[in-house]
C-alpha positions as a Markdown table, in Angstrom:
| # | Residue | x | y | z |
|---|---|---|---|---|
| 1 | Met | -7.1 | 29.0 | -18.5 |
| 2 | Ile | -9.2 | 26.4 | -16.8 |
| 3 | Trp | -11.2 | 25.9 | -20.1 |
| 4 | Thr | -8.0 | 25.5 | -22.1 |
| 5 | Thr | -6.6 | 22.9 | -19.7 |
| 6 | Trp | -9.8 | 21.0 | -19.7 |
| 7 | Arg | -9.9 | 20.9 | -23.6 |
| 8 | Gln | -6.3 | 19.5 | -23.5 |
| 9 | Phe | -7.2 | 17.0 | -20.9 |
| 10 | Arg | -10.7 | 15.9 | -22.0 |
| 11 | Met | -9.6 | 12.8 | -24.0 |
| 12 | Pro | -7.5 | 11.3 | -21.2 |
| 13 | Ala | -10.3 | 12.1 | -18.8 |
| 14 | Leu | -12.8 | 10.3 | -21.1 |
| 15 | Val | -10.6 | 7.2 | -21.2 |
| 16 | Gly | -10.4 | 7.3 | -17.3 |
| 17 | Val | -14.2 | 7.6 | -17.0 |
| 18 | Val | -14.8 | 4.6 | -19.3 |
| 19 | Ala | -12.2 | 2.5 | -17.5 |
| 20 | Leu | -13.7 | 3.5 | -14.2 |
| 21 | Thr | -17.2 | 2.6 | -15.3 |
| 22 | Leu | -16.2 | -0.8 | -16.5 |
| 23 | Phe | -14.4 | -1.3 | -13.2 |
| 24 | Ala | -17.4 | -0.2 | -11.3 |
| 25 | Val | -19.7 | -2.7 | -13.0 |
| 26 | Tyr | -17.4 | -5.6 | -12.1 |
| 27 | Val | -16.8 | -4.5 | -8.5 |
| 28 | Val | -20.5 | -3.8 | -7.8 |
| 29 | His | -21.4 | -7.2 | -9.1 |
| 30 | Leu | -18.6 | -8.8 | -6.9 |
| 31 | Gly | -19.7 | -6.8 | -3.9 |
| 32 | Leu | -23.3 | -8.1 | -4.2 |
| 33 | Asp | -21.9 | -11.7 | -4.6 |
| 34 | Val | -19.7 | -11.3 | -1.4 |
| 35 | Arg | -22.8 | -10.1 | 0.6 |
| 36 | Asp | -24.9 | -13.0 | -0.7 |
| 37 | Ala | -22.1 | -15.4 | 0.5 |
| 38 | Tyr | -21.8 | -13.6 | 3.9 |
| 39 | Asp | -25.6 | -13.8 | 4.4 |
| 40 | Gly | -25.5 | -17.5 | 3.5 |
| 41 | Tyr | -22.7 | -18.3 | 6.0 |
| 42 | Arg | -24.6 | -16.2 | 8.7 |
| 43 | Ala | -27.8 | -18.2 | 8.0 |
| 44 | Arg | -26.0 | -21.5 | 8.7 |
| 45 | Cys | -25.0 | -20.3 | 12.2 |
| 46 | Ala | -28.7 | -20.4 | 13.3 |
| 47 | Gly | -28.5 | -17.1 | 15.2 |
| 48 | Thr | -25.5 | -18.0 | 17.3 |
| 49 | Pro | -23.4 | -14.9 | 18.4 |
| 50 | Asp | -20.2 | -16.5 | 17.2 |
| 51 | Cys | -20.1 | -17.9 | 13.6 |
| 52 | Pro | -16.9 | -19.9 | 13.0 |
| 53 | Gly | -18.1 | -20.8 | 9.5 |
| 54 | Leu | -17.6 | -17.1 | 8.5 |
| 55 | Arg | -13.9 | -17.8 | 8.4 |
| 56 | Gln | -14.6 | -19.8 | 5.2 |
| 57 | Leu | -15.7 | -16.5 | 3.6 |
| 58 | Ala | -12.2 | -15.1 | 4.0 |
| 59 | Val | -10.8 | -18.3 | 2.4 |
| 60 | Asp | -13.2 | -18.2 | -0.4 |
| 61 | Tyr | -12.4 | -14.6 | -1.4 |
| 62 | Glu | -8.8 | -14.3 | -0.3 |
| 63 | Asn | -7.3 | -14.5 | -3.8 |
| 64 | Thr | -10.0 | -12.2 | -5.2 |
| 65 | Ser | -9.2 | -9.7 | -2.5 |
| 66 | Leu | -5.5 | -9.8 | -3.4 |
| 67 | Tyr | -6.3 | -9.6 | -7.2 |
| 68 | Leu | -8.4 | -6.5 | -6.6 |
| 69 | Ala | -5.8 | -4.8 | -4.5 |
| 70 | Ala | -3.1 | -5.7 | -7.1 |
| 71 | Leu | -5.4 | -4.2 | -9.7 |
| 72 | Leu | -6.0 | -1.0 | -7.9 |
| 73 | Gly | -2.5 | -0.6 | -6.6 |
| 74 | Pro | -0.9 | 0.5 | -9.9 |
| 75 | Val | -3.8 | 3.0 | -10.7 |
| 76 | Pro | -2.2 | 6.1 | -9.1 |
| 77 | Gly | 1.1 | 5.2 | -10.7 |
| 78 | Leu | -0.6 | 4.9 | -14.1 |
| 79 | Leu | -2.4 | 8.2 | -13.7 |
| 80 | Gly | 0.8 | 9.8 | -12.7 |
| 81 | Met | 2.6 | 8.3 | -15.7 |
| 82 | Phe | -0.1 | 9.0 | -18.4 |
| 83 | Trp | -1.6 | 12.2 | -16.9 |
| 84 | Gly | 1.0 | 13.7 | -14.7 |
| 85 | Ala | 4.2 | 13.2 | -16.6 |
| 86 | Pro | 2.9 | 14.6 | -20.0 |
| 87 | Leu | 1.2 | 17.6 | -18.3 |
| 88 | Val | 4.2 | 19.9 | -18.6 |
| 89 | Ala | 6.7 | 17.7 | -20.6 |
| 90 | Arg | 4.5 | 17.6 | -23.7 |
| 91 | Glu | 4.1 | 21.4 | -23.7 |
| 92 | Leu | 7.8 | 22.0 | -23.3 |
| 93 | Glu | 8.7 | 19.4 | -25.9 |
| 94 | Ala | 6.4 | 21.0 | -28.5 |
| 95 | Gly | 7.1 | 24.6 | -27.3 |
| 96 | Thr | 3.4 | 25.4 | -27.0 |
| 97 | Gln | 3.8 | 26.8 | -23.5 |
| 98 | Arg | 5.3 | 30.1 | -25.1 |
| 99 | Leu | 1.9 | 31.0 | -26.4 |
| 100 | Val | 0.4 | 31.2 | -22.9 |
| 101 | Trp | 3.5 | 32.6 | -21.1 |
| 102 | Asn | 3.7 | 35.5 | -23.6 |
| 103 | Gln | 0.2 | 36.6 | -22.7 |
| 104 | Ser | -1.4 | 37.7 | -19.4 |
| 105 | Val | -1.2 | 34.3 | -17.7 |
| 106 | Thr | 1.8 | 33.9 | -15.4 |
| 107 | Arg | 3.8 | 30.7 | -15.5 |
| 108 | Arg | 2.9 | 29.8 | -11.9 |
| 109 | Arg | -0.8 | 30.3 | -12.6 |
| 110 | Trp | -0.5 | 28.2 | -15.7 |
| 111 | Leu | 1.1 | 25.4 | -13.7 |
| 112 | Ala | -1.3 | 25.8 | -10.8 |
| 113 | Val | -4.3 | 25.4 | -13.0 |
| 114 | Lys | -2.9 | 22.3 | -14.7 |
| 115 | Leu | -2.0 | 20.6 | -11.5 |
| 116 | Ala | -5.4 | 21.4 | -9.9 |
| 117 | Val | -7.4 | 20.1 | -12.8 |
| 118 | Val | -5.4 | 16.9 | -13.5 |
| 119 | Gly | -4.6 | 16.3 | -9.8 |
| 120 | Leu | -8.2 | 16.5 | -8.7 |
| 121 | Ala | -9.3 | 14.3 | -11.6 |
| 122 | Ala | -6.8 | 11.7 | -10.6 |
| 123 | Met | -7.8 | 11.9 | -7.0 |
| 124 | Val | -11.5 | 11.5 | -7.9 |
| 125 | Val | -10.9 | 8.5 | -10.2 |
| 126 | Thr | -8.7 | 6.8 | -7.6 |
| 127 | Gly | -11.0 | 7.7 | -4.7 |
| 128 | Val | -14.1 | 6.3 | -6.5 |
| 129 | Ala | -12.2 | 3.1 | -7.4 |
| 130 | Ala | -10.9 | 2.7 | -3.8 |
| 131 | Ala | -14.3 | 3.4 | -2.3 |
| 132 | Leu | -15.9 | 0.7 | -4.6 |
| 133 | Val | -13.2 | -1.9 | -3.6 |
| 134 | Thr | -13.5 | -1.0 | 0.1 |
| 135 | Trp | -17.3 | -1.4 | 0.0 |
| 136 | Ala | -17.2 | -4.7 | -2.0 |
| 137 | Met | -14.7 | -6.4 | 0.2 |
| 138 | Ser | -15.7 | -5.0 | 3.6 |
| 139 | Pro | -17.4 | -8.2 | 4.7 |
| 140 | Val | -14.3 | -10.2 | 3.9 |
| 141 | Asp | -12.0 | -7.6 | 5.6 |
| 142 | Arg | -14.1 | -7.8 | 8.7 |
| 143 | Val | -13.8 | -11.6 | 8.9 |
| 144 | Ala | -10.1 | -11.8 | 7.8 |
| 145 | Asp | -9.1 | -8.8 | 10.0 |
| 146 | Asn | -5.9 | -8.2 | 7.9 |
| 147 | Arg | -6.4 | -4.6 | 6.8 |
| 148 | Phe | -2.8 | -3.8 | 7.8 |
| 149 | Ser | -1.6 | -6.2 | 5.0 |
| 150 | Thr | 1.0 | -4.4 | 2.8 |
| 151 | Val | -1.1 | -5.1 | -0.3 |
| 152 | Leu | -4.5 | -4.4 | 1.1 |
| 153 | Phe | -3.7 | -1.2 | 3.2 |
| 154 | Gly | -2.8 | 0.7 | 0.0 |
| 155 | Ala | -6.0 | -0.3 | -1.7 |
| 156 | Arg | -8.5 | 0.8 | 0.8 |
| 157 | Asn | -10.1 | 4.0 | 2.1 |
| 158 | Leu | -8.0 | 7.2 | 2.1 |
| 159 | Ala | -4.5 | 6.2 | 1.2 |
| 160 | Pro | -5.0 | 5.6 | -2.6 |
| 161 | Val | -6.3 | 9.1 | -3.0 |
| 162 | Ala | -3.2 | 10.6 | -1.4 |
| 163 | Tyr | -1.1 | 8.4 | -3.7 |
| 164 | Ala | -2.8 | 9.8 | -6.8 |
| 165 | Ala | -2.2 | 13.4 | -5.7 |
| 166 | Phe | 1.5 | 12.7 | -5.0 |
| 167 | Val | 2.2 | 10.8 | -8.2 |
| 168 | Val | 0.5 | 13.4 | -10.5 |
| 169 | Val | 2.6 | 16.2 | -9.0 |
| 170 | Leu | 5.7 | 14.0 | -9.1 |
| 171 | Gly | 5.1 | 13.3 | -12.9 |
| 172 | Ala | 4.6 | 17.1 | -13.6 |
| 173 | Leu | 7.8 | 18.0 | -11.8 |
| 174 | Ile | 9.8 | 15.3 | -13.6 |
| 175 | Gly | 8.4 | 16.4 | -16.9 |
| 176 | Leu | 9.3 | 20.0 | -16.0 |
| 177 | Leu | 12.9 | 18.9 | -15.3 |
| 178 | Val | 13.6 | 16.4 | -18.2 |
| 179 | Arg | 11.4 | 18.2 | -20.8 |
| 180 | Arg | 10.7 | 15.0 | -22.7 |
| 181 | Thr | 7.4 | 13.1 | -22.4 |
| 182 | Val | 8.5 | 9.4 | -22.7 |
| 183 | Pro | 11.5 | 9.7 | -20.3 |
| 184 | Ala | 9.3 | 11.6 | -17.9 |
| 185 | Met | 6.7 | 8.8 | -18.0 |
| 186 | Ala | 9.3 | 6.2 | -17.4 |
| 187 | Leu | 10.9 | 8.0 | -14.5 |
| 188 | Thr | 7.6 | 8.7 | -12.9 |
| 189 | Ala | 6.7 | 5.1 | -12.9 |
| 190 | Leu | 10.1 | 4.1 | -11.6 |
| 191 | Val | 10.1 | 6.6 | -8.7 |
| 192 | Phe | 6.5 | 5.7 | -7.7 |
| 193 | Val | 7.4 | 2.0 | -7.6 |
| 194 | Val | 10.4 | 2.7 | -5.4 |
| 195 | Val | 8.4 | 4.9 | -3.0 |
| 196 | Gln | 5.6 | 2.4 | -2.8 |
| 197 | Phe | 8.2 | -0.2 | -1.8 |
| 198 | Leu | 10.0 | 1.9 | 0.8 |
| 199 | Val | 7.1 | 3.5 | 2.5 |
| 200 | Pro | 5.2 | 0.3 | 3.6 |
| 201 | Asn | 8.5 | -1.4 | 4.6 |
| 202 | Leu | 10.5 | 1.4 | 6.2 |
| 203 | Val | 8.2 | 4.3 | 7.1 |
| 204 | Arg | 4.7 | 2.9 | 7.8 |
| 205 | Pro | 5.7 | 0.7 | 10.8 |
| 206 | His | 7.1 | 3.8 | 12.5 |
| 207 | Leu | 4.4 | 6.3 | 11.9 |
| 208 | Leu | 3.3 | 5.6 | 15.5 |
| 209 | Pro | 5.4 | 4.2 | 18.4 |
| 210 | Ala | 5.1 | 0.4 | 18.5 |
| 211 | Glu | 3.8 | -1.6 | 21.4 |
| 212 | His | 6.0 | -4.4 | 22.7 |
| 213 | Val | 5.4 | -7.9 | 24.1 |
| 214 | Thr | 7.6 | -10.9 | 25.1 |
| 215 | Val | 6.2 | -14.2 | 23.6 |
| 216 | Ala | 7.4 | -17.5 | 25.1 |
| 217 | Met | 8.5 | -19.8 | 22.3 |
| 218 | Thr | 6.7 | -23.0 | 23.4 |
| 219 | Ala | 6.3 | -25.9 | 20.9 |
| 220 | Ser | 2.8 | -24.7 | 20.2 |
| 221 | Ala | 3.8 | -21.1 | 19.6 |
| 222 | Ile | 6.6 | -22.2 | 17.2 |
| 223 | Asn | 4.2 | -24.4 | 15.2 |
| 224 | Gln | 1.9 | -21.4 | 14.7 |
| 225 | Ala | 4.6 | -19.5 | 12.9 |
| 226 | Arg | 4.9 | -19.5 | 9.1 |
| 227 | Gly | 8.6 | -20.2 | 9.0 |
| 228 | Leu | 11.9 | -20.8 | 10.9 |
| 229 | Gly | 15.4 | -19.5 | 10.0 |
| 230 | Ser | 16.6 | -17.3 | 7.3 |
| 231 | Ile | 19.1 | -17.4 | 4.3 |
| 232 | Thr | 21.8 | -16.1 | 6.7 |
| 233 | Gly | 21.2 | -18.9 | 9.2 |
| 234 | Ala | 20.0 | -16.5 | 11.9 |
| 235 | Pro | 17.8 | -18.1 | 14.6 |
| 236 | Val | 14.5 | -16.4 | 13.7 |
| 237 | Val | 10.9 | -17.1 | 13.7 |
| 238 | Arg | 9.0 | -15.8 | 10.7 |
| 239 | Gly | 5.3 | -14.9 | 10.3 |
| 240 | Leu | 4.6 | -14.8 | 14.0 |
| 241 | Ala | 1.1 | -13.4 | 14.8 |
| 242 | Val | -0.3 | -11.5 | 17.8 |
| 243 | Pro | -4.1 | -11.4 | 18.2 |
| 244 | Asp | -5.7 | -8.1 | 17.0 |
| 245 | Ala | -2.3 | -6.7 | 16.0 |
| 246 | Trp | 0.0 | -5.9 | 13.1 |
| 247 | Val | 3.4 | -7.4 | 13.9 |
| 248 | Thr | 6.1 | -5.0 | 12.7 |
| 249 | Asp | 9.2 | -6.6 | 14.1 |
| 250 | Val | 10.2 | -9.9 | 15.8 |
| 251 | Ser | 13.6 | -10.3 | 17.4 |
| 252 | Glu | 15.9 | -13.4 | 17.1 |
| 253 | Leu | 15.2 | -16.3 | 19.4 |
| 254 | Arg | 16.5 | -15.3 | 22.8 |
| 255 | Thr | 17.5 | -17.4 | 25.8 |
| 256 | Arg | 16.3 | -16.8 | 29.4 |
| 257 | Thr | 19.0 | -14.3 | 30.0 |
| 258 | Gly | 18.1 | -12.2 | 26.9 |
| 259 | Glu | 21.0 | -13.3 | 24.7 |
| 260 | Ser | 20.4 | -14.5 | 21.1 |
| 261 | Leu | 20.3 | -18.2 | 20.7 |
| 262 | Asp | 23.6 | -19.6 | 19.5 |
| 263 | Pro | 23.1 | -20.3 | 15.6 |
| 264 | Lys | 24.8 | -23.6 | 16.0 |
| 265 | Val | 22.2 | -24.8 | 18.6 |
| 266 | Phe | 19.5 | -23.5 | 16.3 |
| 267 | Asp | 21.0 | -25.3 | 13.3 |
| 268 | Arg | 21.2 | -28.6 | 15.2 |
| 269 | Cys | 17.5 | -28.3 | 16.3 |
| 270 | Phe | 16.5 | -27.4 | 12.7 |
| 271 | Thr | 18.5 | -30.0 | 10.8 |
| 272 | Asp | 18.9 | -32.9 | 13.2 |
| 273 | Pro | 16.5 | -32.7 | 16.2 |
| 274 | Pro | 16.2 | -35.6 | 18.7 |
| 275 | Arg | 13.4 | -37.8 | 17.5 |
| 276 | Thr | 10.6 | -38.0 | 20.1 |
| 277 | Gly | 8.0 | -39.8 | 18.0 |
| 278 | Thr | 5.2 | -37.7 | 19.6 |
| 279 | Ala | 5.9 | -34.2 | 18.2 |
| 280 | Glu | 3.1 | -32.7 | 16.1 |
| 281 | Gly | 2.6 | -29.6 | 14.0 |
| 282 | Pro | 4.4 | -28.3 | 10.9 |
| 283 | Phe | 7.8 | -28.1 | 12.7 |
| 284 | Gly | 7.5 | -31.4 | 14.7 |
| 285 | Asp | 10.6 | -32.3 | 16.6 |
| 286 | Thr | 12.3 | -29.1 | 15.7 |
| 287 | Ala | 9.7 | -27.1 | 17.7 |
| 288 | Thr | 10.1 | -29.5 | 20.6 |
| 289 | Cys | 13.9 | -29.2 | 20.5 |
| 290 | Leu | 13.7 | -25.4 | 20.6 |
| 291 | Ala | 11.0 | -25.2 | 23.2 |
| 292 | Glu | 13.1 | -27.3 | 25.6 |
| 293 | Arg | 15.6 | -24.4 | 25.7 |
| 294 | Asp | 13.2 | -21.9 | 27.3 |
| 295 | Leu | 13.3 | -19.4 | 24.5 |
| 296 | His | 11.4 | -16.2 | 23.8 |
| 297 | Val | 11.1 | -13.4 | 21.3 |
| 298 | Asp | 10.5 | -9.7 | 21.7 |
| 299 | Val | 7.7 | -8.6 | 19.4 |
| 300 | Ala | 6.9 | -5.1 | 18.2 |
| 301 | Tyr | 3.4 | -4.5 | 17.0 |
| 302 | Gln | 0.6 | -2.0 | 16.1 |
| 303 | Pro | -2.9 | -2.7 | 17.5 |
| 304 | Val | -5.5 | -3.0 | 14.8 |
| 305 | Gly | -7.4 | -0.2 | 16.5 |
| 306 | Arg | -4.8 | 2.2 | 15.1 |
| 307 | Tyr | -5.8 | 1.4 | 11.5 |
| 308 | Trp | -7.5 | 4.7 | 10.8 |
| 309 | Ala | -4.7 | 6.6 | 12.5 |
| 310 | Phe | -2.3 | 5.0 | 10.1 |
| 311 | Gln | -4.6 | 5.8 | 7.1 |
| 312 | Trp | -4.7 | 9.5 | 8.0 |
| 313 | Leu | -0.9 | 9.7 | 8.8 |
| 314 | Glu | 0.2 | 8.0 | 5.6 |
| 315 | Ser | -2.2 | 10.1 | 3.6 |
| 316 | Ala | -0.9 | 13.2 | 5.2 |
| 317 | Leu | 2.6 | 12.1 | 4.5 |
| 318 | Tyr | 1.9 | 11.7 | 0.8 |
| 319 | Leu | 0.0 | 15.0 | 0.6 |
| 320 | Leu | 2.9 | 16.7 | 2.3 |
| 321 | Leu | 5.4 | 15.2 | -0.3 |
| 322 | Ala | 3.0 | 16.4 | -3.1 |
| 323 | Gly | 3.0 | 19.9 | -1.6 |
| 324 | Leu | 6.8 | 19.9 | -1.4 |
| 325 | Leu | 7.2 | 18.7 | -5.0 |
| 326 | Ala | 4.7 | 21.3 | -6.1 |
| 327 | Ala | 6.7 | 24.0 | -4.4 |
| 328 | Val | 9.8 | 22.9 | -6.1 |
| 329 | Ala | 7.9 | 22.9 | -9.5 |
| 330 | Phe | 6.6 | 26.5 | -8.9 |
| 331 | Arg | 10.1 | 27.7 | -8.1 |
| 332 | Arg | 11.6 | 25.9 | -11.0 |
| 333 | Ile | 9.1 | 27.1 | -13.6 |
| 334 | His | 9.4 | 30.7 | -12.4 |
| 335 | Arg | 13.2 | 30.7 | -12.9 |
| 336 | Arg | 13.6 | 28.6 | -16.2 |
| 337 | Pro | 13.8 | 30.4 | -19.5 |
| 338 | Ser | 11.2 | 30.2 | -22.1 |
């Protein structure tokens, strides 16, 4: 059964190996280039313990890091779409499963071998690609210290391997249910995209209880934010940073008594603040106007020291989902008629 599965799967596997080899050549070259640049910046520091110039390394390779993550991010979905979805759907569509089911091989063993061979292959391909990207960009990640970024988190270390296991089982189950290859591929891609949007935004921030801190909204603190306000007109500060932390939630601007700032007051400061002529920073007189009202925000955050805990927890979550989907598939294939 394993040999039969391998013969059916060898052409997709060959395509995967070729693509992985080409990807590896590029990433290894990039990784060596990053290390040369890192050593160059370190050399300019003349042995000082702190090297502010290294920050330029993160700037130089910021877009490259995002492009690599964007390139690796869809890989598990593509493997689930082209390897997982046709795994069962193509057999049911062509009726070739009857030849095996009418012999000594049980349906569950047939499905288990297919999932094991293709699932492990997908995990290996994704794992190698993720390991290469993690190695290549590790100097940049150390300097930038933004590994909790939504895009980067899912393209480093363990998480992509768990994504691959999940999406292959997802594709196989969808193929078992719809029994048509092309619709199964489309549905697999759609569901994976939805899950990849929901988990980072709704689940990941709550895998561990958040820490909380109150931050006074001085003019300097406001000017360090990336934005003010929202499309609803709420008195909010966007893109607020906490040192060595991943900020997961920021409250509305609050007064000294803890009440939300009146949106009308916020709007006046935002659209027509008193002109001081001395205000500096990106928000100028608006920041000064808001700071005079003794405001603060309540910030929920995850310390960066929890990075590996989040990697393990999210990987376990996806593997658990893969196990549940596999259980549904085994139950379904045992009950469905030939």
